[in-house]
PDB file of C-alpha atoms in Angstrom:
ATOM      1  CA  MET A   7       0.000   0.000   0.000  1.00 92.00           C
ATOM      2  CA  LEU A   8       1.279   3.473  -0.882  1.00 96.00           C
ATOM      3  CA  LEU A   9       1.753   6.033   1.904  1.00 95.00           C
ATOM      4  CA  PRO A  10      -0.443   4.423   4.597  1.00 94.00           C
ATOM      5  CA  ALA A  11       0.552   7.031   7.209  1.00 93.00           C
ATOM      6  CA  VAL A  12      -0.140  10.140   5.091  1.00 95.00           C
ATOM      7  CA  PRO A  13      -3.449  11.896   5.919  1.00 95.00           C
ATOM      8  CA  ARG A  14      -6.044  11.871   3.169  1.00 95.00           C
ATOM      9  CA  THR A  15      -9.537  13.028   2.301  1.00 96.00           C
ATOM     10  CA  ARG A  16     -11.872  10.814   0.291  1.00 96.00           C
ATOM     11  CA  LEU A  17     -13.026  12.297  -2.999  1.00 95.00           C
ATOM     12  CA  ARG A  18     -15.626  11.236  -5.522  1.00 91.00           C
ATOM     13  CA  SER A  19     -14.075   9.545  -8.570  1.00 87.00           C
ATOM     14  CA  VAL A  20     -15.448  11.600 -11.455  1.00 87.00           C
ATOM     15  CA  ASP A  21     -12.403  12.072 -13.698  1.00 87.00           C
ATOM     16  CA  ARG A  22      -9.729   9.866 -15.186  1.00 91.00           C
ATOM     17  CA  GLN A  23      -6.425  10.335 -13.371  1.00 94.00           C
ATOM     18  CA  ALA A  24      -4.030  12.323 -15.546  1.00 97.00           C
ATOM     19  CA  VAL A  25      -1.105  14.745 -15.556  1.00 97.00           C
ATOM     20  CA  ASP A  26      -1.842  17.905 -17.529  1.00 97.00           C
ATOM     21  CA  THR A  27       1.051  18.727 -19.893  1.00 98.00           C
ATOM     22  CA  PRO A  28       1.543  21.275 -22.693  1.00 97.00           C
ATOM     23  CA  PHE A  29       0.894  18.491 -25.233  1.00 97.00           C
ATOM     24  CA  GLY A  30      -2.294  17.196 -23.646  1.00 96.00           C
ATOM     25  CA  PRO A  31      -3.076  14.944 -20.684  1.00 97.00           C
ATOM     26  CA  LEU A  32      -0.690  12.147 -19.768  1.00 98.00           C
ATOM     27  CA  THR A  33      -3.045   9.294 -18.877  1.00 98.00           C
ATOM     28  CA  PHE A  34      -2.485   5.875 -17.341  1.00 98.00           C
ATOM     29  CA  THR A  35      -4.006   2.440 -17.868  1.00 98.00           C
ATOM     30  CA  THR A  36      -3.611  -0.957 -16.237  1.00 98.00           C
ATOM     31  CA  THR A  37      -4.394  -4.318 -17.814  1.00 98.00           C
ATOM     32  CA  ILE A  38      -4.472  -7.514 -15.750  1.00 98.00           C
ATOM     33  CA  GLY A  39      -4.593 -10.594 -17.928  1.00 95.00           C
ATOM     34  CA  ASN A  40      -6.804  -9.496 -20.814  1.00 93.00           C
ATOM     35  CA  THR A  41      -8.934  -7.112 -18.750  1.00 96.00           C
ATOM     36  CA  GLY A  42      -8.310  -3.389 -18.493  1.00 97.00           C
ATOM     37  CA  LEU A  43      -9.185  -1.597 -15.284  1.00 97.00           C
ATOM     38  CA  PRO A  44     -11.897   1.071 -15.599  1.00 96.00           C
ATOM     39  CA  LEU A  45     -10.768   4.638 -16.226  1.00 93.00           C
ATOM     40  CA  LEU A  46     -12.478   5.736 -13.014  1.00 95.00           C
ATOM     41  CA  SER A  47     -10.959   4.321  -9.838  1.00 97.00           C
ATOM     42  CA  ASP A  48     -12.916   2.548  -7.108  1.00 97.00           C
ATOM     43  CA  GLU A  49     -11.559   5.004  -4.529  1.00 96.00           C
ATOM     44  CA  LEU A  50      -9.912   8.408  -4.805  1.00 97.00           C
ATOM     45  CA  PHE A  51      -8.177  10.387  -2.083  1.00 97.00           C
ATOM     46  CA  GLU A  52      -6.733  13.887  -1.853  1.00 96.00           C
ATOM     47  CA  LEU A  53      -3.366  14.070  -0.089  1.00 96.00           C
ATOM     48  CA  PRO A  54      -1.572  17.193   1.171  1.00 94.00           C
ATOM     49  CA  GLY A  55       0.392  19.225  -1.352  1.00 93.00           C
ATOM     50  CA  GLY A  56      -1.946  18.911  -4.334  1.00 93.00           C
ATOM     51  CA  ARG A  57      -1.557  15.130  -4.597  1.00 96.00           C
ATOM     52  CA  THR A  58      -4.127  12.441  -5.360  1.00 97.00           C
ATOM     53  CA  LEU A  59      -4.149   8.695  -4.751  1.00 97.00           C
ATOM     54  CA  ALA A  60      -6.459   6.456  -6.801  1.00 97.00           C
ATOM     55  CA  ARG A  61      -7.163   2.816  -5.929  1.00 97.00           C
ATOM     56  CA  TRP A  62      -8.707  -0.116  -7.796  1.00 98.00           C
ATOM     57  CA  SER A  63      -9.566  -3.321  -5.910  1.00 98.00           C
ATOM     58  CA  ARG A  64     -10.050  -6.674  -7.597  1.00 97.00           C
ATOM     59  CA  PRO A  65     -10.076 -10.256  -6.215  1.00 97.00           C
ATOM     60  CA  ALA A  66      -6.622 -10.923  -7.691  1.00 97.00           C
ATOM     61  CA  ALA A  67      -4.957  -7.555  -7.188  1.00 98.00           C
ATOM     62  CA  ARG A  68      -5.005  -4.086  -5.675  1.00 98.00           C
ATOM     63  CA  VAL A  69      -3.702  -1.241  -7.854  1.00 98.00           C
ATOM     64  CA  GLU A  70      -2.820   2.278  -6.702  1.00 98.00           C
ATOM     65  CA  LEU A  71      -1.767   5.380  -8.606  1.00 98.00           C
ATOM     66  CA  LEU A  72      -0.248   8.385  -6.862  1.00 98.00           C
ATOM     67  CA  LEU A  73      -0.034  11.681  -8.768  1.00 98.00           C
ATOM     68  CA  THR A  74       2.250  14.286  -7.221  1.00 97.00           C
ATOM     69  CA  PRO A  75       4.259  17.413  -7.950  1.00 97.00           C
ATOM     70  CA  TYR A  76       7.968  16.568  -8.027  1.00 97.00           C
ATOM     71  CA  ASP A  77      11.128  18.599  -7.496  1.00 96.00           C
ATOM     72  CA  PRO A  78      14.056  16.712  -9.061  1.00 96.00           C
ATOM     73  CA  ARG A  79      16.572  19.034  -7.319  1.00 94.00           C
ATOM     74  CA  LEU A  80      18.511  19.833 -10.479  1.00 94.00           C
ATOM     75  CA  ASP A  81      21.667  21.841  -9.808  1.00 94.00           C
ATOM     76  CA  PRO A  82      20.958  25.358 -11.175  1.00 91.00           C
ATOM     77  CA  GLY A  83      24.646  25.674 -11.964  1.00 91.00           C
ATOM     78  CA  HIS A  84      24.359  22.935 -14.598  1.00 93.00           C
ATOM     79  CA  TRP A  85      20.706  22.780 -15.681  1.00 95.00           C
ATOM     80  CA  GLY A  86      18.246  25.349 -16.889  1.00 95.00           C
ATOM     81  CA  PRO A  87      15.051  25.820 -14.858  1.00 96.00           C
ATOM     82  CA  LEU A  88      12.083  23.580 -15.553  1.00 97.00           C
ATOM     83  CA  THR A  89       8.692  25.000 -16.354  1.00 97.00           C
ATOM     84  CA  ALA A  90       7.055  22.195 -14.348  1.00 98.00           C
ATOM     85  CA  CYS A  91       7.559  18.613 -13.232  1.00 98.00           C
ATOM     86  CA  ARG A  92       4.932  16.048 -12.219  1.00 98.00           C
ATOM     87  CA  ALA A  93       5.263  12.412 -11.235  1.00 98.00           C
ATOM     88  CA  ALA A  94       3.245   9.242 -10.785  1.00 98.00           C
ATOM     89  CA  VAL A  95       3.919   6.158  -8.703  1.00 98.00           C
ATOM     90  CA  TRP A  96       2.014   3.075  -9.812  1.00 98.00           C
ATOM     91  CA  ARG A  97       1.783   0.074  -7.488  1.00 98.00           C
ATOM     92  CA  ILE A  98       0.204  -3.358  -7.812  1.00 98.00           C
ATOM     93  CA  ASP A  99      -0.213  -5.846  -4.964  1.00 98.00           C
ATOM     94  CA  ALA A 100      -0.832  -9.391  -6.179  1.00 98.00           C
ATOM     95  CA  LEU A 101      -3.509 -11.199  -4.156  1.00 98.00           C
ATOM     96  CA  ALA A 102      -3.242 -14.222  -6.469  1.00 98.00           C
ATOM     97  CA  PRO A 103      -0.728 -15.342  -9.135  1.00 98.00           C
ATOM     98  CA  LEU A 104      -0.742 -12.899 -12.071  1.00 98.00           C
ATOM     99  CA  GLY A 105       0.704 -14.123 -15.353  1.00 95.00           C
ATOM    100  CA  ARG A 106       0.391 -10.850 -17.251  1.00 95.00           C
ATOM    101  CA  VAL A 107       0.180  -7.258 -16.029  1.00 98.00           C
ATOM    102  CA  GLN A 108       0.683  -4.202 -18.202  1.00 98.00           C
ATOM    103  CA  PHE A 109       0.881  -0.558 -17.155  1.00 98.00           C
ATOM    104  CA  SER A 110       0.858   2.255 -19.719  1.00 98.00           C
ATOM    105  CA  ALA A 111       1.434   6.018 -19.718  1.00 98.00           C
ATOM    106  CA  GLY A 112       0.567   8.000 -22.831  1.00 97.00           C
ATOM    107  CA  LEU A 113      -0.164  11.400 -24.293  1.00 97.00           C
ATOM    108  CA  PRO A 114      -2.987  11.822 -26.854  1.00 96.00           C
ATOM    109  CA  GLU A 115      -2.397   9.751 -29.986  1.00 93.00           C
ATOM    110  CA  ARG A 116      -2.652  12.870 -32.124  1.00 94.00           C
ATOM    111  CA  LEU A 117      -0.149  15.423 -30.848  1.00 93.00           C
ATOM    112  CA  PRO A 118      -0.728  19.156 -31.419  1.00 93.00           C
ATOM    113  CA  GLU A 119       0.283  20.521 -34.812  1.00 93.00           C
ATOM    114  CA  GLY A 120       4.014  21.167 -34.975  1.00 94.00           C
ATOM    115  CA  ALA A 121       4.884  18.708 -32.195  1.00 95.00           C
ATOM    116  CA  ASP A 122       6.907  15.561 -32.753  1.00 94.00           C
ATOM    117  CA  GLY A 123       7.918  12.841 -30.331  1.00 93.00           C
ATOM    118  CA  GLY A 124       9.801   9.601 -30.040  1.00 94.00           C
ATOM    119  CA  TYR A 125      12.090   7.315 -28.075  1.00 95.00           C
ATOM    120  CA  ASP A 126      14.668   9.083 -25.878  1.00 96.00           C
ATOM    121  CA  GLY A 127      15.843   6.402 -23.444  1.00 94.00           C
ATOM    122  CA  GLY A 128      19.253   5.334 -22.144  1.00 91.00           C
ATOM    123  CA  GLN A 129      21.226   4.780 -18.923  1.00 86.00           C
ATOM    124  CA  ALA A 130      18.537   2.517 -17.384  1.00 93.00           C
ATOM    125  CA  LEU A 131      15.882   5.074 -18.389  1.00 97.00           C
ATOM    126  CA  ALA A 132      12.834   4.413 -20.549  1.00 97.00           C
ATOM    127  CA  ALA A 133      11.770   7.765 -21.975  1.00 98.00           C
ATOM    128  CA  ILE A 134      10.135   9.662 -24.797  1.00 97.00           C
ATOM    129  CA  THR A 135      10.585  13.337 -25.613  1.00 97.00           C
ATOM    130  CA  VAL A 136       7.986  15.478 -27.376  1.00 97.00           C
ATOM    131  CA  GLU A 137       8.965  18.898 -28.682  1.00 97.00           C
ATOM    132  CA  ASP A 138       7.720  21.826 -30.704  1.00 96.00           C
ATOM    133  CA  GLU A 139       9.221  25.251 -31.321  1.00 95.00           C
ATOM    134  CA  ARG A 140       8.304  26.421 -27.816  1.00 96.00           C
ATOM    135  CA  THR A 141       8.326  23.474 -25.411  1.00 98.00           C
ATOM    136  CA  ARG A 142      10.233  20.253 -24.755  1.00 98.00           C
ATOM    137  CA  LEU A 143       8.526  17.548 -22.673  1.00 98.00           C
ATOM    138  CA  THR A 144      10.205  14.359 -21.482  1.00 98.00           C
ATOM    139  CA  VAL A 145       8.290  11.460 -19.921  1.00 98.00           C
ATOM    140  CA  GLY A 146      10.436   8.794 -18.281  1.00 98.00           C
ATOM    141  CA  GLY A 147      10.449   5.721 -16.077  1.00 98.00           C
ATOM    142  CA  HIS A 148      12.333   2.477 -15.512  1.00 97.00           C
ATOM    143  CA  ASP A 149      13.664   0.444 -18.428  1.00 96.00           C
ATOM    144  CA  GLU A 150      14.180  -3.337 -18.129  1.00 94.00           C
ATOM    145  CA  GLU A 151      17.594  -2.992 -16.498  1.00 94.00           C
ATOM    146  CA  ALA A 152      16.280  -0.521 -13.920  1.00 97.00           C
ATOM    147  CA  ILE A 153      13.347  -2.825 -13.133  1.00 97.00           C
ATOM    148  CA  CYS A 154      15.795  -5.627 -12.311  1.00 95.00           C
ATOM    149  CA  ARG A 155      17.901  -3.283 -10.178  1.00 95.00           C
ATOM    150  CA  ALA A 156      14.808  -2.230  -8.256  1.00 97.00           C
ATOM    151  CA  ALA A 157      14.735  -5.701  -6.691  1.00 97.00           C
ATOM    152  CA  ASP A 158      17.520  -4.498  -4.374  1.00 95.00           C
ATOM    153  CA  THR A 159      15.320  -1.709  -2.985  1.00 95.00           C
ATOM    154  CA  GLY A 160      12.180  -3.798  -2.506  1.00 96.00           C
ATOM    155  CA  GLU A 161      10.250  -1.927  -5.195  1.00 98.00           C
ATOM    156  CA  VAL A 162       9.789  -5.179  -7.156  1.00 98.00           C
ATOM    157  CA  PRO A 163      10.053  -8.885  -6.213  1.00 98.00           C
ATOM    158  CA  ARG A 164      13.596  -9.816  -5.215  1.00 97.00           C
ATOM    159  CA  ARG A 165      13.719 -12.742  -7.660  1.00 96.00           C
ATOM    160  CA  TRP A 166      13.482 -10.272 -10.560  1.00 96.00           C
ATOM    161  CA  ALA A 167      17.133  -9.394  -9.953  1.00 95.00           C
ATOM    162  CA  ALA A 168      18.019 -12.665 -11.714  1.00 93.00           C
ATOM    163  CA  LEU A 169      16.282 -11.445 -14.877  1.00 92.00           C
ATOM    164  CA  THR A 170      19.185  -9.079 -15.624  1.00 88.00           C
ATOM    165  CA  ASP A 171      20.793 -11.831 -17.709  1.00 84.00           C
ATOM    166  CA  GLN A 172      17.739 -11.867 -19.973  1.00 84.00           C
ATOM    167  CA  VAL A 173      18.037  -8.111 -20.507  1.00 82.00           C
ATOM    168  CA  HIS A 174      21.715  -8.187 -21.436  1.00 74.00           C
ATOM    169  CA  ASN A 175      21.308 -11.254 -23.655  1.00 75.00           C
ATOM    170  CA  HIS A 176      18.232  -9.778 -25.354  1.00 65.00           C
ATOM    171  CA  SER A 177      16.562 -13.145 -24.827  1.00 65.00           C
ATOM    172  CA  PHE A 178      13.367 -11.987 -23.126  1.00 64.00           C
ATOM    173  CA  SER A 179      10.122 -11.487 -25.015  1.00 73.00           C
ATOM    174  CA  ALA A 180       7.321 -11.973 -22.501  1.00 86.00           C
ATOM    175  CA  TRP A 181       8.061  -8.796 -20.528  1.00 92.00           C
ATOM    176  CA  GLY A 182       9.657  -5.408 -21.080  1.00 93.00           C
ATOM    177  CA  VAL A 183       8.999  -1.829 -22.186  1.00 95.00           C
ATOM    178  CA  ASP A 184       7.343  -0.880 -25.484  1.00 94.00           C
ATOM    179  CA  PHE A 185       7.445   2.618 -26.970  1.00 94.00           C
ATOM    180  CA  GLY A 186       5.328   4.774 -29.233  1.00 92.00           C
ATOM    181  CA  HIS A 187       5.646   8.379 -30.354  1.00 91.00           C
ATOM    182  CA  ASN A 188       3.320   9.448 -27.545  1.00 94.00           C
ATOM    183  CA  GLY A 189       4.057   7.090 -24.630  1.00 96.00           C
ATOM    184  CA  MET A 190       5.192   3.710 -23.395  1.00 97.00           C
ATOM    185  CA  SER A 191       3.938   0.573 -21.690  1.00 97.00           C
ATOM    186  CA  TRP A 192       5.504  -1.801 -19.189  1.00 97.00           C
ATOM    187  CA  THR A 193       4.662  -5.510 -19.342  1.00 96.00           C
ATOM    188  CA  LEU A 194       5.766  -7.116 -16.080  1.00 97.00           C
ATOM    189  CA  PRO A 195       7.297 -10.512 -15.373  1.00 95.00           C
ATOM    190  CA  PRO A 196       4.832 -12.853 -13.612  1.00 96.00           C
ATOM    191  CA  LEU A 197       3.773 -11.941 -10.073  1.00 98.00           C
ATOM    192  CA  GLU A 198       3.132 -14.470  -7.309  1.00 98.00           C
ATOM    193  CA  THR A 199       0.657 -14.131  -4.451  1.00 98.00           C
ATOM    194  CA  GLY A 200       2.012 -11.574  -1.984  1.00 98.00           C
ATOM    195  CA  ASP A 201       4.286  -9.837  -4.527  1.00 98.00           C
ATOM    196  CA  HIS A 202       4.149  -6.133  -5.216  1.00 98.00           C
ATOM    197  CA  CYS A 203       5.673  -3.895  -7.868  1.00 98.00           C
ATOM    198  CA  GLU A 204       6.135  -0.111  -7.901  1.00 98.00           C
ATOM    199  CA  LEU A 205       6.972   1.854 -11.055  1.00 98.00           C
ATOM    200  CA  PRO A 206       7.692   5.578 -11.492  1.00 98.00           C
ATOM    201  CA  VAL A 207       6.605   7.888 -14.293  1.00 98.00           C
ATOM    202  CA  VAL A 208       7.943  11.465 -14.337  1.00 98.00           C
ATOM    203  CA  ALA A 209       6.963  14.233 -16.779  1.00 98.00           C
ATOM    204  CA  ALA A 210       9.116  17.364 -16.994  1.00 98.00           C
ATOM    205  CA  TRP A 211       8.905  20.239 -19.421  1.00 98.00           C
ATOM    206  CA  ALA A 212      10.892  23.374 -20.218  1.00 98.00           C
ATOM    207  CA  PRO A 213      11.409  25.844 -23.080  1.00 97.00           C
ATOM    208  CA  SER A 214      12.743  24.056 -26.142  1.00 96.00           C
ATOM    209  CA  THR A 215      15.452  26.713 -26.437  1.00 95.00           C
ATOM    210  CA  ASP A 216      17.129  25.364 -23.289  1.00 94.00           C
ATOM    211  CA  GLU A 217      20.070  23.192 -24.364  1.00 90.00           C
ATOM    212  CA  THR A 218      20.972  21.675 -20.973  1.00 93.00           C
ATOM    213  CA  ALA A 219      18.943  18.439 -21.342  1.00 94.00           C
ATOM    214  CA  ASN A 220      17.237  19.399 -18.086  1.00 97.00           C
ATOM    215  CA  THR A 221      13.989  17.573 -18.817  1.00 98.00           C
ATOM    216  CA  TRP A 222      15.843  14.324 -19.546  1.00 97.00           C
ATOM    217  CA  TYR A 223      17.746  14.340 -16.275  1.00 96.00           C
ATOM    218  CA  ALA A 224      14.670  15.450 -14.341  1.00 97.00           C
ATOM    219  CA  VAL A 225      12.784  12.237 -15.124  1.00 98.00           C
ATOM    220  CA  MET A 226      15.483   9.895 -13.756  1.00 96.00           C
ATOM    221  CA  SER A 227      13.851   8.936 -10.462  1.00 96.00           C
ATOM    222  CA  SER A 228      12.489   5.956  -8.532  1.00 96.00           C
ATOM    223  CA  PRO A 229       9.397   5.224  -6.441  1.00 97.00           C
ATOM    224  CA  THR A 230      11.523   5.336  -3.283  1.00 96.00           C
ATOM    225  CA  VAL A 231      12.736   8.880  -4.060  1.00 96.00           C
ATOM    226  CA  LEU A 232       9.278  10.072  -5.107  1.00 97.00           C
ATOM    227  CA  LEU A 233       7.555   8.676  -2.016  1.00 97.00           C
ATOM    228  CA  ARG A 234      10.281  10.030   0.242  1.00 95.00           C
ATOM    229  CA  GLN A 235       9.642  13.517  -1.113  1.00 94.00           C
ATOM    230  CA  VAL A 236       5.932  13.167  -0.364  1.00 95.00           C
ATOM    231  CA  THR A 237       6.567  12.215   3.259  1.00 92.00           C
ATOM    232  CA  ALA A 238       9.542  14.529   3.866  1.00 87.00           C
ATOM    233  CA  GLY A 239       7.864  17.719   2.662  1.00 62.00           C
ATOM    234  CA  PRO A 240       9.402  20.612   0.755  1.00 52.00           C
ATOM    235  CA  ALA A 241      11.529  21.937   3.604  1.00 39.00           C
ATOM    236  CA  THR A 242      14.048  19.097   3.616  1.00 36.00           C
ATOM    237  CA  ARG A 243      16.445  17.542   1.127  1.00 36.00           C
ATOM    238  CA  ALA A 244      15.858  14.007   2.400  1.00 35.00           C
ATOM    239  CA  ASP A 245      14.440  13.119  -0.974  1.00 37.00           C
ATOM    240  CA  ALA A 246      17.465  14.191  -3.027  1.00 40.00           C
ATOM    241  CA  PRO A 247      18.700  11.464  -5.383  1.00 40.00           C
ATOM    242  CA  GLU A 248      21.350   9.255  -3.861  1.00 39.00           C
ATOM    243  CA  GLU A 249      24.844   9.163  -5.299  1.00 35.00           C
ATOM    244  CA  SER A 250      25.471   6.109  -7.453  1.00 30.00           C
TER     245      SER A 250
END
């Protein structure tokens, strides 16, 4: 369960959960087996700081989606200022064995006139960047290598650490990250009863004239860092990315 100790107020679920960006809403979907979860969540809560937490409950799984402002703490001496940055943490708790789970994050299929987007990943980052003459937007999350590494932090099942060999040998086909010009989807390895998985999605945008790659570096985060910022509050730096 995400953030069980954070106070919350129950809201009525009337809108699909989304991050508003200059190129349209970034929306999220979850498919378990061959069944997609409804766009409206079963429960919706408002958290302090302009955050929301949506929850879907099914016999085989519980799914949560946290939407939150995010400060990536970019060094102003190296990176230009961001216009805005928003993040999501998606979590699934398996209440029964789950052979196939897919989570997707995507902008509208038809981007605004003059905008173009595509794959922009690397360094354990799955990302797309969309840009026009005024704005550059990067949306990023874990790639396959980062998912395997997350086993060490408890964000995914520990046995997934052994899947690194599949990533480096390019021998996997049943799970991984797929890209489009407007978003990406994560198909997970199988989950056993009692497993959970947390995935981050960060969207950052800035003027396209900025040449410091600030949006790309801003989206390199993890659920642990994002959740720590929620609980630490804006007055501390406890959520700053750890040195690698």
